[in-house]
Coordinates of C-alpha atoms and ligand atoms in Angstrom, one line a residue:
X1329 CA 83.7 76.1 70.2
X1330 CA 83.7 74.0 73.2
X1331 CA 80.7 71.9 74.3
X1332 CA 80.2 72.4 78.1
X1333 CA 78.5 69.7 80.2
X1334 CA 74.5 70.6 80.3
X1335 CA 74.2 72.3 77.1
X1336 CA 71.8 71.4 74.2
X1337 CA 72.9 72.7 71.1
X1338 CA 70.6 72.9 68.0
X1339 CA 70.6 70.3 65.4
X1340 CA 69.8 70.6 61.8
X1341 CA 69.3 67.0 61.0
X1342 CA 67.0 66.4 64.1
X1343 CA 64.9 69.7 62.9
X1344 CA 64.5 68.0 59.6
X1345 CA 62.8 65.0 60.8
X1346 CA 59.0 64.4 61.0
X1347 CA 57.6 61.3 62.5
X1348 CA 54.2 60.1 62.8
X1349 CA 54.0 60.2 66.4
X1350 CA 51.3 62.7 67.8
X1351 CA 52.3 65.6 69.6
X1352 CA 51.6 65.8 73.4
X1353 CA 49.4 68.3 74.6
X1354 CA 50.8 69.4 78.0
X1355 CA 48.8 71.2 80.5
X1356 CA 50.8 71.5 83.6
X1357 CA 54.3 71.8 82.4
X1358 CA 54.8 75.2 83.8
X1359 CA 55.7 75.9 87.4
X1360 CA 58.3 78.0 89.0
X1361 CA 60.4 75.9 91.0
X1362 CA 60.9 77.0 94.7
X1363 CA 64.4 78.2 94.4
X1364 CA 63.7 80.3 91.4
X1365 CA 60.5 82.3 92.9
X1366 CA 61.3 86.1 93.0
X1367 CA 64.5 85.7 91.1
X1368 CA 63.7 88.8 89.3
X1369 CA 62.8 90.9 92.3
X1370 CA 64.1 94.5 92.2
X1371 CA 65.3 93.7 88.7
X1372 CA 64.4 94.9 85.2
X1373 CA 64.0 93.1 81.6
X1374 CA 64.4 94.6 78.3
X1375 CA 62.6 92.3 75.7
X1376 CA 63.1 93.0 72.0
X1377 CA 61.0 91.3 69.4
X1378 CA 61.8 90.8 65.8
X1379 CA 59.9 88.6 62.9
X1380 CA 56.3 87.5 62.6
X1381 CA 53.4 87.4 64.8
X1382 CA 54.3 84.0 66.2
X1383 CA 57.4 85.8 67.8
X1384 CA 55.0 88.7 69.1
X1385 CA 52.9 86.1 70.8
X1386 CA 55.8 84.2 72.2
X1387 CA 57.2 87.7 73.7
X1388 CA 53.9 88.1 75.6
X1389 CA 54.7 84.6 77.2
X1390 CA 58.3 85.4 78.0
X1391 CA 56.9 88.8 79.4
X1392 CA 54.3 86.8 81.5
X1393 CA 57.0 84.3 82.6
X1394 CA 59.4 87.1 83.7
X1395 CA 56.7 88.9 85.6
X1396 CA 55.8 85.9 87.4
X1397 CA 59.3 85.7 88.3
X1398 CA 59.0 89.6 89.6
X1399 CA 61.0 91.1 86.9
X1400 CA 59.8 94.7 85.8
X1401 CA 59.8 95.8 82.2
X1402 CA 62.2 98.7 80.9
X1403 CA 62.3 100.2 77.5
X1404 CA 65.9 101.5 78.3
X1405 CA 68.4 98.9 77.7
X1406 CA 70.9 100.8 79.9
X1407 CA 69.2 100.0 83.2
X1408 CA 68.2 96.3 82.1
X1409 CA 69.6 93.4 84.3
X1410 CA 68.2 91.1 81.7
X1411 CA 68.3 91.7 78.0
X1412 CA 66.3 89.3 75.8
X1413 CA 66.3 89.1 72.1
X1414 CA 63.4 87.0 70.7
X1415 CA 64.9 86.8 67.1
X1416 CA 63.8 85.8 63.5
X1417 CA 65.5 83.6 61.1
X1418 CA 63.7 84.0 57.9
X1419 CA 65.9 86.4 56.1
X1420 CA 69.8 87.0 56.2
X1421 CA 69.2 90.9 57.0
X1422 CA 66.9 90.2 59.6
X1423 CA 69.6 88.1 61.3
X1424 CA 72.5 90.6 60.5
X1425 CA 70.5 93.3 62.2
X1426 CA 70.3 91.0 65.5
X1427 CA 73.9 90.2 65.4
X1428 CA 74.6 94.0 65.2
X1429 CA 72.5 94.9 68.2
X1430 CA 73.9 92.2 70.1
X1431 CA 77.4 93.4 69.3
X1432 CA 76.4 96.5 70.9
X1433 CA 75.8 94.9 74.0
X1434 CA 79.5 94.2 74.6
X1435 CA 80.3 97.4 76.2
X1436 CA 77.2 97.1 78.6
X1437 CA 78.5 93.3 79.6
X1438 CA 81.8 94.9 80.4
X1439 CA 80.4 97.3 82.8
X1440 CA 78.2 94.9 84.5
X1441 CA 79.3 91.5 85.5
X1442 CA 75.9 90.3 86.3
X1443 CA 74.1 91.4 83.2
X1444 CA 72.4 88.8 81.4
X1445 CA 72.0 88.7 77.8
X1446 CA 69.9 85.9 76.1
X1447 CA 68.9 85.0 72.7
X1448 CA 65.9 82.9 71.9
X1449 CA 63.5 82.6 69.0
X1450 CA 64.2 81.3 65.6
X1451 CA 68.0 82.4 65.4
X1452 CA 68.4 80.4 68.5
X1453 CA 67.3 77.2 66.5
X1454 CA 70.0 77.5 64.1
X1455 CA 73.1 75.5 64.4
X1456 CA 75.6 77.9 62.7
X1457 CA 74.1 80.8 64.4
X1458 CA 74.5 79.3 67.9
X1459 CA 78.1 78.4 67.1
X1460 CA 78.7 82.1 65.9
X1461 CA 76.9 83.3 69.1
X1462 CA 79.3 80.9 71.2
X1463 CA 82.6 81.8 69.6
X1464 CA 82.5 85.5 68.7
X1465 CA 79.7 86.9 71.0
X1466 CA 80.8 85.3 74.1
X1467 CA 78.8 88.1 76.3
X1468 CA 75.7 86.2 75.4
X1469 CA 75.1 84.0 78.3
X1470 CA 71.8 82.6 77.8
X1471 CA 70.4 80.8 74.7
X1472 CA 67.3 78.8 74.2
X1473 CA 64.8 78.1 71.4
X1474 CA 61.2 78.2 70.3
X1475 CA 60.2 74.9 71.9
X1476 CA 61.1 75.6 75.6
X1477 CA 59.8 79.0 76.7
X1478 CA 58.6 77.1 79.7
X1479 CA 61.9 76.4 81.1
X1480 CA 62.8 80.1 81.1
X1481 CA 62.7 80.3 85.2
X1482 CA 65.4 77.3 85.6
X1483 CA 67.5 78.7 82.7
X1484 CA 67.6 82.2 84.3
X1485 CA 68.2 80.6 87.6
X1486 CA 71.3 78.7 86.4
X1487 CA 72.8 82.0 84.6
X1488 CA 71.9 84.4 87.4
X1489 CA 72.6 82.4 90.5
X1490 CA 74.9 79.6 89.0
X1491 CA 76.9 82.3 87.0
X1492 CA 77.1 79.6 84.0
X1493 CA 76.3 80.3 80.5
X1494 CA 73.3 78.3 79.4
X1495 CA 72.3 77.0 76.1
X1496 CA 69.2 74.7 75.9
X1497 CA 67.7 74.5 72.2
X1498 CA 65.4 71.5 71.3
X1499 CA 65.6 70.4 67.8
X1500 CA 62.4 68.4 68.0
X1501 CA 59.0 68.4 66.3
X1502 CA 57.5 69.8 69.3
X1503 CA 54.6 69.7 71.7
X1504 CA 51.6 72.0 72.6
X1505 CA 51.8 73.6 76.1
X1506 CA 48.9 75.2 77.4
X1507 CA 48.4 77.6 80.4
X1508 CA 51.8 79.4 80.4
X1509 CA 51.5 82.9 81.8
X1510 CA 51.0 85.7 79.3
X1511 CA 51.2 89.4 79.7
X1512 CA 49.1 90.9 76.7
X1513 CA 50.7 94.0 75.0
X1514 CA 47.4 95.1 73.4
X1515 CA 44.3 96.0 75.5
X1516 CA 42.0 95.6 72.7
X1517 CA 43.6 93.5 70.1
X1518 CA 44.9 90.0 70.9
X1519 CA 46.8 87.2 69.2
X1520 CA 45.6 83.7 69.6
X1521 CA 47.8 80.8 68.7
X1522 CA 45.7 78.0 67.1
X1523 CA 48.7 76.0 65.8
X1524 CA 52.3 76.0 65.8
X1525 CA 55.1 74.8 63.4
X1526 CA 54.7 74.1 59.7
X1527 CA 55.1 71.1 57.5
X1528 CA 54.8 72.7 54.1
X1529 CA 58.7 72.8 53.6
X1530 CA 58.6 75.4 50.8
X1531 CA 62.1 74.9 49.8
X1532 CA 63.5 78.5 50.5
X1533 CA 61.9 78.7 54.2
X1534 CA 63.8 77.9 57.5
X1535 CA 60.4 78.0 59.5
X1536 CA 59.7 74.2 59.3
X1537 CA 63.2 73.9 60.9
X1538 CA 62.9 76.4 63.6
X1539 CA 59.2 75.8 64.7
X1540 CA 58.8 72.1 64.4
X1541 CA 56.1 70.1 63.2
X1542 CA 52.6 71.3 62.3
X1543 CA 50.5 70.8 65.6
X1544 CA 46.9 72.4 66.5
X1545 CA 45.7 73.3 69.8
X1546 CA 42.6 71.6 71.0
X1547 CA 39.5 73.8 69.7
X1548 CA 38.1 73.8 73.3
X1549 CA 41.2 75.5 74.7
X1550 CA 41.1 78.2 71.6
X1551 CA 37.7 78.9 72.2
X1552 CA 37.9 79.4 76.0
X1553 CA 40.9 81.7 75.4
X1554 CA 38.5 83.8 73.0
X1555 CA 35.8 83.7 75.5
X1556 CA 38.0 84.9 78.2
X1557 CA 39.3 87.7 75.9
X1558 CA 35.9 89.1 75.1
X1559 CA 35.0 89.0 78.8
X1560 CA 38.2 91.2 79.4
X1561 CA 36.8 93.5 76.9
X1562 CA 39.3 92.6 74.0
X1563 CA 37.3 93.7 70.7
X1564 CA 39.6 92.1 68.0
X1565 CA 41.4 88.6 67.9
X1566 CA 43.9 87.3 65.4
X1567 CA 44.1 83.5 65.0
X1568 CA 47.7 82.6 64.4
X1569 CA 49.5 80.0 62.6
X1570 CA 52.0 79.4 59.8
X1571 CA 49.2 77.9 57.5
X1572 CA 46.0 78.1 59.6
X1573 CA 44.1 76.3 56.9
X1574 CA 45.8 73.3 58.1
X1575 CA 44.3 73.6 61.6
X1576 CA 43.0 70.5 62.9
X1577 CA 44.3 68.0 60.6
X1578 CA 46.6 66.6 63.0
X1579 CA 43.8 66.0 65.5
X1580 CA 41.4 64.7 62.9
X1581 CA 39.0 67.5 62.8
X1582 CA 37.4 67.4 59.4
X1583 CA 37.1 71.2 57.8
X1584 CA 39.1 72.0 60.9
X1585 CA 39.8 75.7 60.2
X1586 CA 36.4 76.5 58.8
X1587 CA 34.7 75.1 62.0
X1588 CA 37.2 76.6 64.2
X1589 CA 36.2 80.1 62.3
X1590 CA 32.7 79.5 62.9
X1591 CA 32.4 78.6 66.4
X1592 CA 35.0 81.5 67.3
X1593 CA 32.4 84.0 65.2
X1594 CA 29.6 82.5 67.2
X1595 CA 31.2 83.6 70.5
X1596 CA 30.3 87.2 69.3
X1597 CA 33.8 88.8 69.6
X1598 CA 33.5 92.1 67.4
X1599 CA 36.5 91.5 64.9
X1600 CA 38.2 88.1 64.0
X1601 CA 41.2 88.1 61.7
X1602 CA 43.6 85.2 61.0
X1603 CA 47.1 84.8 59.4
X1604 CA 48.5 83.3 57.4
X1605 CA 46.5 81.2 55.0
X1606 CA 48.0 79.3 52.3
X1607 CA 46.5 79.4 48.8
X1608 CA 46.9 75.7 48.2
X1609 CA 44.3 74.3 50.8
X1610 CA 42.1 77.5 51.2
X1611 CA 38.7 75.5 51.2
X1612 CA 35.3 76.9 50.0
X1613 CA 34.0 76.2 53.3
X1614 CA 36.4 79.0 54.8
X1615 CA 35.6 81.3 52.2
X1616 CA 31.7 80.7 53.1
X1617 CA 32.6 81.4 56.8
X1618 CA 34.1 84.7 55.9
X1619 CA 31.2 85.8 53.9
X1620 CA 28.5 84.6 56.1
X1621 CA 29.8 86.3 59.6
X1622 CA 30.0 89.9 60.0
X1623 CA 32.6 89.7 62.6
X1624 CA 35.0 87.6 60.6
X1625 CA 36.7 90.4 58.6
X1626 CA 37.1 90.9 54.9
X1627 CA 40.7 90.9 54.8
X1628 CA 42.9 87.9 53.5
X1629 CA 46.7 87.6 53.4
X1630 CA 47.3 85.4 50.6
X1631 CA 50.9 85.0 49.9
X1632 CA 51.8 84.2 46.2
X1633 CA 55.3 84.3 46.3
X1634 CA 55.8 84.2 42.6
X1635 CA 53.6 84.6 39.3
X1636 CA 55.3 81.9 37.5
X1637 CA 54.0 78.4 37.9
X1638 CA 57.5 76.8 37.1
X1639 CA 59.1 79.0 39.9
X1640 CA 56.1 78.2 42.4
X1641 CA 56.8 74.3 41.7
X1642 CA 60.5 74.7 42.4
X1643 CA 59.5 76.7 45.6
X1644 CA 57.3 73.8 46.5
X1645 CA 54.0 76.0 47.0
X1646 CA 51.8 73.1 45.6
X1647 CA 49.6 75.6 43.3
X1648 CA 50.0 76.9 39.7
X1649 CA 49.4 80.8 39.1
X1650 CA 46.1 79.8 37.4
X1651 CA 45.0 78.1 40.5
X1652 CA 46.1 81.2 42.7
X1653 CA 44.0 83.2 40.0
X1654 CA 40.8 81.2 40.2
X1655 CA 40.9 81.3 44.2
X1656 CA 41.3 85.0 44.1
X1657 CA 38.4 85.3 41.9
X1658 CA 36.3 83.2 44.1
X1659 CA 37.2 85.2 47.2
X1660 CA 36.3 88.4 45.3
X1661 CA 33.0 87.1 44.1
X1662 CA 31.8 85.8 47.5
X1663 CA 33.2 88.4 49.7
X1664 CA 32.6 91.9 47.8
X1665 CA 34.9 94.4 48.8
X1666 CA 37.6 91.9 50.7
X1667 CA 41.1 93.2 50.8
X1668 CA 43.8 90.8 49.9
X1669 CA 47.6 91.3 50.7
X1670 CA 50.4 89.2 49.8
X1671 CA 54.0 88.2 50.1
X1672 CA 56.4 88.0 47.1
X1673 CA 59.8 86.8 46.9
X1674 CA 62.1 88.3 43.9
X1675 CA 65.1 86.5 42.6
X1676 CA 64.7 83.3 43.2
X1677 CA 67.5 80.8 42.2
X1678 CA 67.5 81.3 38.3
X1679 CA 64.4 83.6 38.1
X1680 CA 64.5 84.6 34.2
X1681 CA 63.5 88.0 33.1
X1682 CA 60.3 86.3 31.6
X1683 CA 59.5 84.6 34.9
X1684 CA 59.7 87.9 36.8
X1685 CA 57.3 89.6 34.2
X1686 CA 54.8 86.8 35.3
X1687 CA 55.1 88.1 38.9
X1688 CA 54.3 91.9 37.5
X1689 CA 51.3 90.4 35.6
X1690 CA 49.8 88.8 38.9
X1691 CA 50.1 92.1 40.6
X1692 CA 48.5 93.7 37.8
X1693 CA 45.6 90.9 38.0
X1694 CA 44.9 91.1 41.7
X1695 CA 45.9 94.6 42.4
X1696 CA 46.8 93.6 46.0
X1697 CA 45.8 96.1 48.9
X1698 CA 49.3 95.5 50.3
X1699 CA 52.3 93.5 49.6
X1700 CA 55.2 92.4 51.5
X1701 CA 58.2 92.1 48.8
X1702 CA 61.7 90.5 49.5
X1703 CA 64.6 89.4 47.5
X1704 CA 65.3 86.0 48.0
X1705 CA 67.7 85.0 50.7
X1706 CA 69.3 81.7 50.8
X1707 CA 68.8 80.0 54.3
X1708 CA 71.3 77.1 55.3
X1709 CA 69.6 73.9 55.3
X1710 CA 66.8 74.5 52.9
X1711 CA 66.9 72.9 49.5
X1712 CA 66.7 76.3 47.6
X1713 CA 70.2 77.2 49.3
X1714 CA 71.7 74.4 47.5
X1715 CA 70.5 75.8 44.2
X1716 CA 72.9 77.5 41.8
X1717 CA 71.7 80.8 41.1
X1718 CA 72.6 82.7 38.0
X1719 CA 70.5 86.3 38.8
X1720 CA 73.0 89.0 39.8
X1721 CA 72.4 90.9 43.0
X1722 CA 71.7 93.9 40.9
X1723 CA 69.1 92.3 38.7
X1724 CA 67.2 91.4 41.9
X1725 CA 67.2 94.8 43.3
X1726 CA 66.1 96.4 40.0
X1727 CA 63.4 93.8 39.9
X1728 CA 62.3 94.5 43.6
X1729 CA 62.1 98.2 42.9
X1730 CA 60.1 97.8 39.8
X1731 CA 57.6 95.4 41.7
X1732 CA 57.3 98.0 44.5
X1733 CA 56.7 100.7 42.3
X1734 CA 53.7 98.7 40.7
X1735 CA 52.0 97.5 43.8
X1736 CA 52.3 100.8 45.3
X1737 CA 50.4 102.3 42.7
X1738 CA 47.5 99.7 42.7
X1739 CA 47.4 100.1 46.7
X1740 CA 47.2 103.9 46.1
X1741 CA 44.2 103.1 43.6
X1742 CA 42.7 100.9 45.9
X1743 CA 42.5 103.5 48.7
X1744 CA 41.4 106.2 46.8
X1745 CA 38.1 104.4 46.1
X1746 CA 37.6 104.8 49.8
X1747 CA 37.3 108.6 49.4
X1748 CA 34.0 109.7 50.5
X1749 CA 32.9 106.5 52.0
X1750 CA 32.1 105.9 55.7
X1751 CA 34.0 102.9 57.3
X1752 CA 34.1 101.4 60.9
X1753 CA 37.5 102.1 62.5
X1754 CA 38.8 100.3 65.8
X1755 CA 40.6 102.9 67.5
X1756 CA 44.0 102.1 68.6
X1757 CA 44.5 105.5 70.4
X1758 CA 45.3 109.2 70.1
X1759 CA 48.8 110.1 68.5
X1760 CA 51.5 111.0 71.1
X1761 CA 52.1 114.3 69.6
X1762 CA 48.6 115.5 68.9
X1763 CA 45.6 114.5 71.2
X1764 CA 42.8 114.9 68.8
X1765 CA 44.6 113.1 66.2
X1766 CA 43.9 109.4 66.2
X1767 CA 44.4 106.3 64.4
X1768 CA 43.1 102.7 63.9
X1769 CA 42.1 100.2 61.4
X1770 CA 39.3 99.6 59.0
X1771 CA 37.5 96.2 58.9
X1772 CA 39.8 95.5 55.7
X1773 CA 42.9 96.4 57.6
X1774 CA 43.7 99.7 56.2
X1775 CA 45.2 102.2 58.7
X1776 CA 43.1 105.3 59.1
X1777 CA 44.3 108.9 60.6
X1778 CA 41.7 111.0 61.8
X1779 CA 40.6 113.8 63.7
X1780 CA 38.2 113.7 66.7
X1781 CA 37.6 114.9 70.2
X1782 CA 37.5 112.4 73.2
X1783 CA 37.3 109.2 71.3
X1784 CA 38.9 106.4 73.2
X1785 CA 41.3 103.3 72.4
X1786 CA 39.0 100.2 71.9
X1787 CA 36.3 102.2 70.4
X1788 CA 34.4 101.3 67.1
X1789 CA 33.7 104.4 65.4
X1790 CA 32.4 105.7 61.8
X1791 CA 35.0 107.6 59.9
X1792 CA 34.2 109.7 56.6
X1793 CA 37.3 109.2 54.5
X1794 CA 38.6 112.3 53.1
X1795 CA 41.9 111.6 51.9
X1796 CA 43.7 108.4 50.5
X1797 CA 47.5 108.0 50.6
X1798 CA 49.3 104.9 49.3
X1799 CA 49.7 103.5 52.9
X1800 CA 46.9 105.1 54.9
X1801 CA 43.7 106.8 54.6
X1802 CA 42.7 110.2 56.3
X1803 CA 39.3 111.1 57.4
X1804 CA 37.0 112.6 60.2
X1805 CA 34.8 111.0 62.8
X1806 CA 31.2 110.7 62.1
X1807 CA 29.9 108.7 64.9
X1808 CA 31.0 107.4 67.9
X1809 CA 30.4 104.0 69.5
X1810 CA 29.1 101.5 66.9
Ligands
LIG304 N1 53.8 81.1 56.6 C1 53.7 82.2 56.0 C2 55.0 82.8 55.7 C3 56.0 83.0 56.9 S1 57.4 83.9 56.4 C4 53.2 81.7 54.8 O1 53.5 80.6 54.2 O2 52.6 82.6 54.0 C5 57.0 85.3 55.8 C6 57.3 85.7 54.3 O3 58.9 85.7 54.2 C7 57.1 84.3 53.2 O4 55.8 84.6 52.9 C8 58.0 84.9 52.1 O5 57.6 85.7 51.3 C9 59.2 85.6 53.1 N2 60.3 84.6 52.9 C10 60.4 83.2 53.5 N3 61.5 82.6 53.4 C11 62.5 83.7 52.4 C12 63.5 83.3 52.1 N4 64.4 82.5 52.3 N5 64.2 84.7 51.2 C13 63.3 85.7 51.1 N6 62.1 85.8 51.6 C14 61.6 84.6 52.4
LIG305 FE1 57.5 78.8 55.1 FE2 56.1 77.7 53.4 FE3 55.7 77.2 56.0 FE4 55.1 79.8 54.9 S1 54.1 77.5 54.4 S2 56.0 79.1 56.9 S3 56.4 79.9 53.5 S4 57.4 76.5 54.7
LIG306 FE1 60.9 84.7 61.5 FE2 60.3 82.5 63.2 FE3 58.5 83.9 62.2 S1 61.9 82.8 61.3 S2 59.2 84.9 60.5 S3 60.1 84.7 63.7 S4 58.6 81.9 62.7

């Protein structure tokens, strides 16, 4: 690969650094330079999003910027003038999927010389991936990372008008950039970033390198966004961060997340959710806030990762399984009926049969409402990727299958307890196939399919649950607007 003048390539060594310098909060960094105005006039963009809610929210910003440049969205890749892949690097299979997709675009690029194919998001932050793109996927002509979404107008201009391949990926700790345009994809539910990056450095995880250092938005900026959303008719917001418990620590706000939860609740928006909370510094004050305010939903995503304290230590998770259990018990005592979901990794390097059985035991203990389970995937540059691993892939797959069977049985048990109960559901909308079949989510984040005449997306209705399944509940409408 030949470095071209003007390219800024990702650098793993730089991404690993953390300095004590404060992040800047930039309020006026975004503008559309005169020559870029209207660069998307008469053109269509196709945007694909992979990965977590942070990426979903970034895609709303990307769409906002593109529409400010007068691009129109399309769902059909064939008619797109710009294809943008907002990617995830958390596991190898996520990356392989994206690379496969990008491979398919080669024939489109052959037919259309002016087609722009862009890759952004977490994969664009990886040295090895960018090298692969620049050598083996040469039809990709735009690469930018997670730190410079606001530069998209200039970058597009260089590719579209200057006809140059453009690579601009910063491996820095990152700033907080406010006032970027946004085109929200939902009309009743919205994502609200409260912080960016991660400083936990769990030994298996690439996120601290792709997203930069942990940095919070100012509380007044977050609250003002929530107020605006409420005025616009949004009924549910989800506060987003890789570890929301750390909110405000960098700004010196004592008890930051608990305070933010309380201030957000006082605004009076109907439903407040948050993700992700780390078991390590989940404070009692946070539990008290969730218990105290009706509009903070009784649903907590609490990734355990493993049920074995030795593995947790090597993963750098900072809690023992006893501490996790104590936290879980406290949550269930203070917030009765609270739903808890989790993430679990099986087949971490050298995980023994006995250690895996400990994971099965914590699943038996917590009976999670939902679980996201993964086979460990080595990520270049992380400490765990350098560990020798004696667990064969077949063993990892067998463990995953057993684990899935076990947690599924508990999810069904949890759902069955809802039969006969009346629950509040925020309606997402009628199903595409059947006008009188609706779906939405309970306060505890359970998917409910129900029949009704004339309900509307955005209503909060009461539904009686008639039947439980592993993944969803079924019911009938009892009363309309609540
Ligand atoms: N910040 C969130 C997690 C974001 S990544 C948290 O700490 O909870 C989402 C999940 O992907 C993680 O919880 C973990 O279970 C999984 N994951 C992360 N890195 C992984 C890897 N290298 N292999 C397999 N799963 C991984
Ligand atoms: Fe990754 Fe751990 Fe940070 Fe979550 S807390 S993003 S798992 S390093
Ligand atoms: Fe994936 Fe990046 Fe999110 S690696 S999980 S999109 S922070």
